Amino acid sequence: MVARKEPYVPQELQGVASDVTLELLVDRNGVVLGSRRTAGDPRFYPAAATAAQQWRFEPLLVNGEPVAFALPVRFVLTWPASRRGDIHMSYVIPE
């Protein structure tokens, strides 16, 4: 990943543990073209999708040529006792 922006936490999710899984559509240049929610809290989808839209990836090469790809990403929102938002994200790059 070349650039990553953290999602803004919507007001209605302040203090709520939440997660959402997206499938990102990434073009051959590593630009996120769009996303769709595949699982999780629909209230968190707009914030996660807006952040992911600004991400940039290294091009995925197949036989030396850049190709478009779909990338599943799970955003997990947790809140420690201090009530300060702590967003953890994990993602898996397809082979």
mmCIF file with all atom_site columns, C-alpha atoms in Angstrom:
data_model
loop_
_atom_site.group_PDB
_atom_site.id
_atom_site.type_symbol
_atom_site.label_atom_id
_atom_site.label_alt_id
_atom_site.label_comp_id
_atom_site.label_asym_id
_atom_site.label_entity_id
_atom_site.label_seq_id
_atom_site.pdbx_PDB_ins_code
_atom_site.Cartn_x
_atom_site.Cartn_y
_atom_site.Cartn_z
_atom_site.occupancy
_atom_site.B_iso_or_equiv
_atom_site.pdbx_formal_charge
_atom_site.auth_seq_id
_atom_site.auth_comp_id
_atom_site.auth_asym_id
_atom_site.auth_atom_id
_atom_site.pdbx_PDB_model_num
ATOM 1  C CA . MET A 1 1  ? 0.000   0.000   0.000   1.00 0.00 ? 1  MET A CA 1
ATOM 2  C CA . VAL A 1 2  ? 1.364   3.390   -0.987  1.00 0.00 ? 2  VAL A CA 1
ATOM 3  C CA . ALA A 1 3  ? -1.134  5.682   0.808   1.00 0.00 ? 3  ALA A CA 1
ATOM 4  C CA . ARG A 1 4  ? -3.741  5.027   3.500   1.00 0.00 ? 4  ARG A CA 1
ATOM 5  C CA . LYS A 1 5  ? -6.280  7.333   5.138   1.00 0.00 ? 5  LYS A CA 1
ATOM 6  C CA . GLU A 1 6  ? -8.023  6.386   8.390   1.00 0.00 ? 6  GLU A CA 1
ATOM 7  C CA . PRO A 1 7  ? -11.845 6.551   8.329   1.00 0.00 ? 7  PRO A CA 1
ATOM 8  C CA . TYR A 1 8  ? -13.779 9.257   10.147  1.00 0.00 ? 8  TYR A CA 1
ATOM 9  C CA . VAL A 1 9  ? -15.939 7.741   12.884  1.00 0.00 ? 9  VAL A CA 1
ATOM 10 C CA . PRO A 1 10 ? -19.608 8.722   12.436  1.00 0.00 ? 10 PRO A CA 1
ATOM 11 C CA . GLN A 1 11 ? -21.282 10.335  15.462  1.00 0.00 ? 11 GLN A CA 1
ATOM 12 C CA . GLU A 1 12 ? -23.779 7.484   15.859  1.00 0.00 ? 12 GLU A CA 1
ATOM 13 C CA . LEU A 1 13 ? -20.872 5.027   16.248  1.00 0.00 ? 13 LEU A CA 1
ATOM 14 C CA . GLN A 1 14 ? -19.013 6.972   18.931  1.00 0.00 ? 14 GLN A CA 1
ATOM 15 C CA . GLY A 1 15 ? -18.352 4.470   21.719  1.00 0.00 ? 15 GLY A CA 1
ATOM 16 C CA . VAL A 1 16 ? -19.792 1.520   19.753  1.00 0.00 ? 16 VAL A CA 1
ATOM 17 C CA . ALA A 1 17 ? -17.648 -1.452  18.759  1.00 0.00 ? 17 ALA A CA 1
ATOM 18 C CA . SER A 1 18 ? -18.264 -2.056  15.073  1.00 0.00 ? 18 SER A CA 1
ATOM 19 C CA . ASP A 1 19 ? -16.794 -3.633  11.983  1.00 0.00 ? 19 ASP A CA 1
ATOM 20 C CA . VAL A 1 20 ? -17.433 -3.710  8.267   1.00 0.00 ? 20 VAL A CA 1
ATOM 21 C CA . THR A 1 21 ? -15.887 -5.714  5.446   1.00 0.00 ? 21 THR A CA 1
ATOM 22 C CA . LEU A 1 22 ? -15.527 -4.162  2.003   1.00 0.00 ? 22 LEU A CA 1
ATOM 23 C CA . GLU A 1 23 ? -14.416 -5.478  -1.333  1.00 0.00 ? 23 GLU A CA 1
ATOM 24 C CA . LEU A 1 24 ? -12.299 -2.781  -3.013  1.00 0.00 ? 24 LEU A CA 1
ATOM 25 C CA . LEU A 1 25 ? -12.027 -2.618  -6.781  1.00 0.00 ? 25 LEU A CA 1
ATOM 26 C CA . VAL A 1 26 ? -8.486  -1.499  -7.620  1.00 0.00 ? 26 VAL A CA 1
ATOM 27 C CA . ASP A 1 27 ? -7.377  -0.566  -11.138 1.00 0.00 ? 27 ASP A CA 1
ATOM 28 C CA . ARG A 1 28 ? -4.099  -1.576  -12.780 1.00 0.00 ? 28 ARG A CA 1
ATOM 29 C CA . ASN A 1 29 ? -2.429  1.628   -11.508 1.00 0.00 ? 29 ASN A CA 1
ATOM 30 C CA . GLY A 1 30 ? -3.316  0.903   -7.862  1.00 0.00 ? 30 GLY A CA 1
ATOM 31 C CA . VAL A 1 31 ? -6.178  3.429   -7.661  1.00 0.00 ? 31 VAL A CA 1
ATOM 32 C CA . VAL A 1 32 ? -9.327  2.386   -5.777  1.00 0.00 ? 32 VAL A CA 1
ATOM 33 C CA . LEU A 1 33 ? -12.234 2.715   -8.204  1.00 0.00 ? 33 LEU A CA 1
ATOM 34 C CA . GLY A 1 34 ? -14.996 1.738   -5.811  1.00 0.00 ? 34 GLY A CA 1
ATOM 35 C CA . SER A 1 35 ? -16.155 -0.634  -3.111  1.00 0.00 ? 35 SER A CA 1
ATOM 36 C CA . ARG A 1 36 ? -19.063 -2.684  -1.886  1.00 0.00 ? 36 ARG A CA 1
ATOM 37 C CA . ARG A 1 37 ? -19.975 -3.845  1.600   1.00 0.00 ? 37 ARG A CA 1
ATOM 38 C CA . THR A 1 38 ? -19.770 -7.625  1.891   1.00 0.00 ? 38 THR A CA 1
ATOM 39 C CA . ALA A 1 39 ? -20.388 -7.965  5.649   1.00 0.00 ? 39 ALA A CA 1
ATOM 40 C CA . GLY A 1 40 ? -20.717 -6.033  8.874   1.00 0.00 ? 40 GLY A CA 1
ATOM 41 C CA . ASP A 1 41 ? -22.347 -2.861  10.160  1.00 0.00 ? 41 ASP A CA 1
ATOM 42 C CA . PRO A 1 42 ? -23.901 -0.827  7.315   1.00 0.00 ? 42 PRO A CA 1
ATOM 43 C CA . ARG A 1 43 ? -23.633 2.340   9.452   1.00 0.00 ? 43 ARG A CA 1
ATOM 44 C CA . PHE A 1 44 ? -19.819 2.137   9.268   1.00 0.00 ? 44 PHE A CA 1
ATOM 45 C CA . TYR A 1 45 ? -19.716 1.482   5.500   1.00 0.00 ? 45 TYR A CA 1
ATOM 46 C CA . PRO A 1 46 ? -19.847 5.120   4.263   1.00 0.00 ? 46 PRO A CA 1
ATOM 47 C CA . ALA A 1 47 ? -16.914 6.174   6.475   1.00 0.00 ? 47 ALA A CA 1
ATOM 48 C CA . ALA A 1 48 ? -14.836 3.109   5.592   1.00 0.00 ? 48 ALA A CA 1
ATOM 49 C CA . ALA A 1 49 ? -15.601 3.439   1.875   1.00 0.00 ? 49 ALA A CA 1
ATOM 50 C CA . THR A 1 50 ? -14.729 7.156   1.841   1.00 0.00 ? 50 THR A CA 1
ATOM 51 C CA . ALA A 1 51 ? -11.377 6.472   3.515   1.00 0.00 ? 51 ALA A CA 1
ATOM 52 C CA . ALA A 1 52 ? -10.581 3.478   1.282   1.00 0.00 ? 52 ALA A CA 1
ATOM 53 C CA . GLN A 1 53 ? -11.400 5.500   -1.844  1.00 0.00 ? 53 GLN A CA 1
ATOM 54 C CA . GLN A 1 54 ? -8.334  7.625   -1.035  1.00 0.00 ? 54 GLN A CA 1
ATOM 55 C CA . TRP A 1 55 ? -5.978  4.644   -0.639  1.00 0.00 ? 55 TRP A CA 1
ATOM 56 C CA . ARG A 1 56 ? -3.342  3.875   -3.258  1.00 0.00 ? 56 ARG A CA 1
ATOM 57 C CA . PHE A 1 57 ? -1.626  0.551   -3.873  1.00 0.00 ? 57 PHE A CA 1
ATOM 58 C CA . GLU A 1 58 ? 1.454   -0.628  -5.680  1.00 0.00 ? 58 GLU A CA 1
ATOM 59 C CA . PRO A 1 59 ? 0.313   -2.106  -8.996  1.00 0.00 ? 59 PRO A CA 1
ATOM 60 C CA . LEU A 1 60 ? -0.307  -5.860  -8.842  1.00 0.00 ? 60 LEU A CA 1
ATOM 61 C CA . LEU A 1 61 ? 1.866   -7.529  -11.460 1.00 0.00 ? 61 LEU A CA 1
ATOM 62 C CA . VAL A 1 62 ? 0.920   -10.753 -13.216 1.00 0.00 ? 62 VAL A CA 1
ATOM 63 C CA . ASN A 1 63 ? 3.545   -11.995 -15.654 1.00 0.00 ? 63 ASN A CA 1
ATOM 64 C CA . GLY A 1 64 ? 5.201   -8.587  -15.357 1.00 0.00 ? 64 GLY A CA 1
ATOM 65 C CA . GLU A 1 65 ? 2.054   -6.663  -16.353 1.00 0.00 ? 65 GLU A CA 1
ATOM 66 C CA . PRO A 1 66 ? -0.114  -4.555  -14.016 1.00 0.00 ? 66 PRO A CA 1
ATOM 67 C CA . VAL A 1 67 ? -3.658  -5.898  -13.564 1.00 0.00 ? 67 VAL A CA 1
ATOM 68 C CA . ALA A 1 68 ? -6.840  -4.726  -11.855 1.00 0.00 ? 68 ALA A CA 1
ATOM 69 C CA . PHE A 1 69 ? -7.887  -6.666  -8.769  1.00 0.00 ? 69 PHE A CA 1
ATOM 70 C CA . ALA A 1 70 ? -10.482 -6.951  -6.000  1.00 0.00 ? 70 ALA A CA 1
ATOM 71 C CA . LEU A 1 71 ? -9.244  -6.675  -2.432  1.00 0.00 ? 71 LEU A CA 1
ATOM 72 C CA . PRO A 1 72 ? -11.223 -7.670  0.677   1.00 0.00 ? 72 PRO A CA 1
ATOM 73 C CA . VAL A 1 73 ? -10.656 -5.255  3.586   1.00 0.00 ? 73 VAL A CA 1
ATOM 74 C CA . ARG A 1 74 ? -12.077 -5.531  7.093   1.00 0.00 ? 74 ARG A CA 1
ATOM 75 C CA . PHE A 1 75 ? -12.306 -2.367  9.185   1.00 0.00 ? 75 PHE A CA 1
ATOM 76 C CA . VAL A 1 76 ? -12.630 -2.962  12.928  1.00 0.00 ? 76 VAL A CA 1
ATOM 77 C CA . LEU A 1 77 ? -13.563 -0.111  15.273  1.00 0.00 ? 77 LEU A CA 1
ATOM 78 C CA . THR A 1 78 ? -12.791 -0.548  18.969  1.00 0.00 ? 78 THR A CA 1
ATOM 79 C CA . TRP A 1 79 ? -13.058 1.815   21.924  1.00 0.00 ? 79 TRP A CA 1
ATOM 80 C CA . PRO A 1 80 ? -10.696 1.570   24.905  1.00 0.00 ? 80 PRO A CA 1
ATOM 81 C CA . ALA A 1 81 ? -11.821 2.652   28.390  1.00 0.00 ? 81 ALA A CA 1
ATOM 82 C CA . SER A 1 82 ? -10.695 6.220   27.628  1.00 0.00 ? 82 SER A CA 1
ATOM 83 C CA . ARG A 1 83 ? -13.491 6.390   24.990  1.00 0.00 ? 83 ARG A CA 1
ATOM 84 C CA . ARG A 1 84 ? -10.970 7.620   22.417  1.00 0.00 ? 84 ARG A CA 1
ATOM 85 C CA . GLY A 1 85 ? -11.547 5.882   19.079  1.00 0.00 ? 85 GLY A CA 1
ATOM 86 C CA . ASP A 1 86 ? -8.988  3.331   18.034  1.00 0.00 ? 86 ASP A CA 1
ATOM 87 C CA . ILE A 1 87 ? -9.488  1.999   14.543  1.00 0.00 ? 87 ILE A CA 1
ATOM 88 C CA . HIS A 1 88 ? -7.763  -1.224  13.583  1.00 0.00 ? 88 HIS A CA 1
ATOM 89 C CA . MET A 1 89 ? -7.734  -2.355  9.971   1.00 0.00 ? 89 MET A CA 1
ATOM 90 C CA . SER A 1 90 ? -6.604  -5.596  8.467   1.00 0.00 ? 90 SER A CA 1
ATOM 91 C CA . TYR A 1 91 ? -6.534  -6.546  4.843   1.00 0.00 ? 91 TYR A CA 1
ATOM 92 C CA . VAL A 1 92 ? -5.555  -9.494  2.679   1.00 0.00 ? 92 VAL A CA 1
ATOM 93 C CA . ILE A 1 93 ? -3.985  -9.025  -0.747  1.00 0.00 ? 93 ILE A CA 1
ATOM 94 C CA . PRO A 1 94 ? -5.155  -11.733 -3.160  1.00 0.00 ? 94 PRO A CA 1
ATOM 95 C CA . GLU A 1 95 ? -2.524  -13.902 -4.810  1.00 0.00 ? 95 GLU A CA 1
#
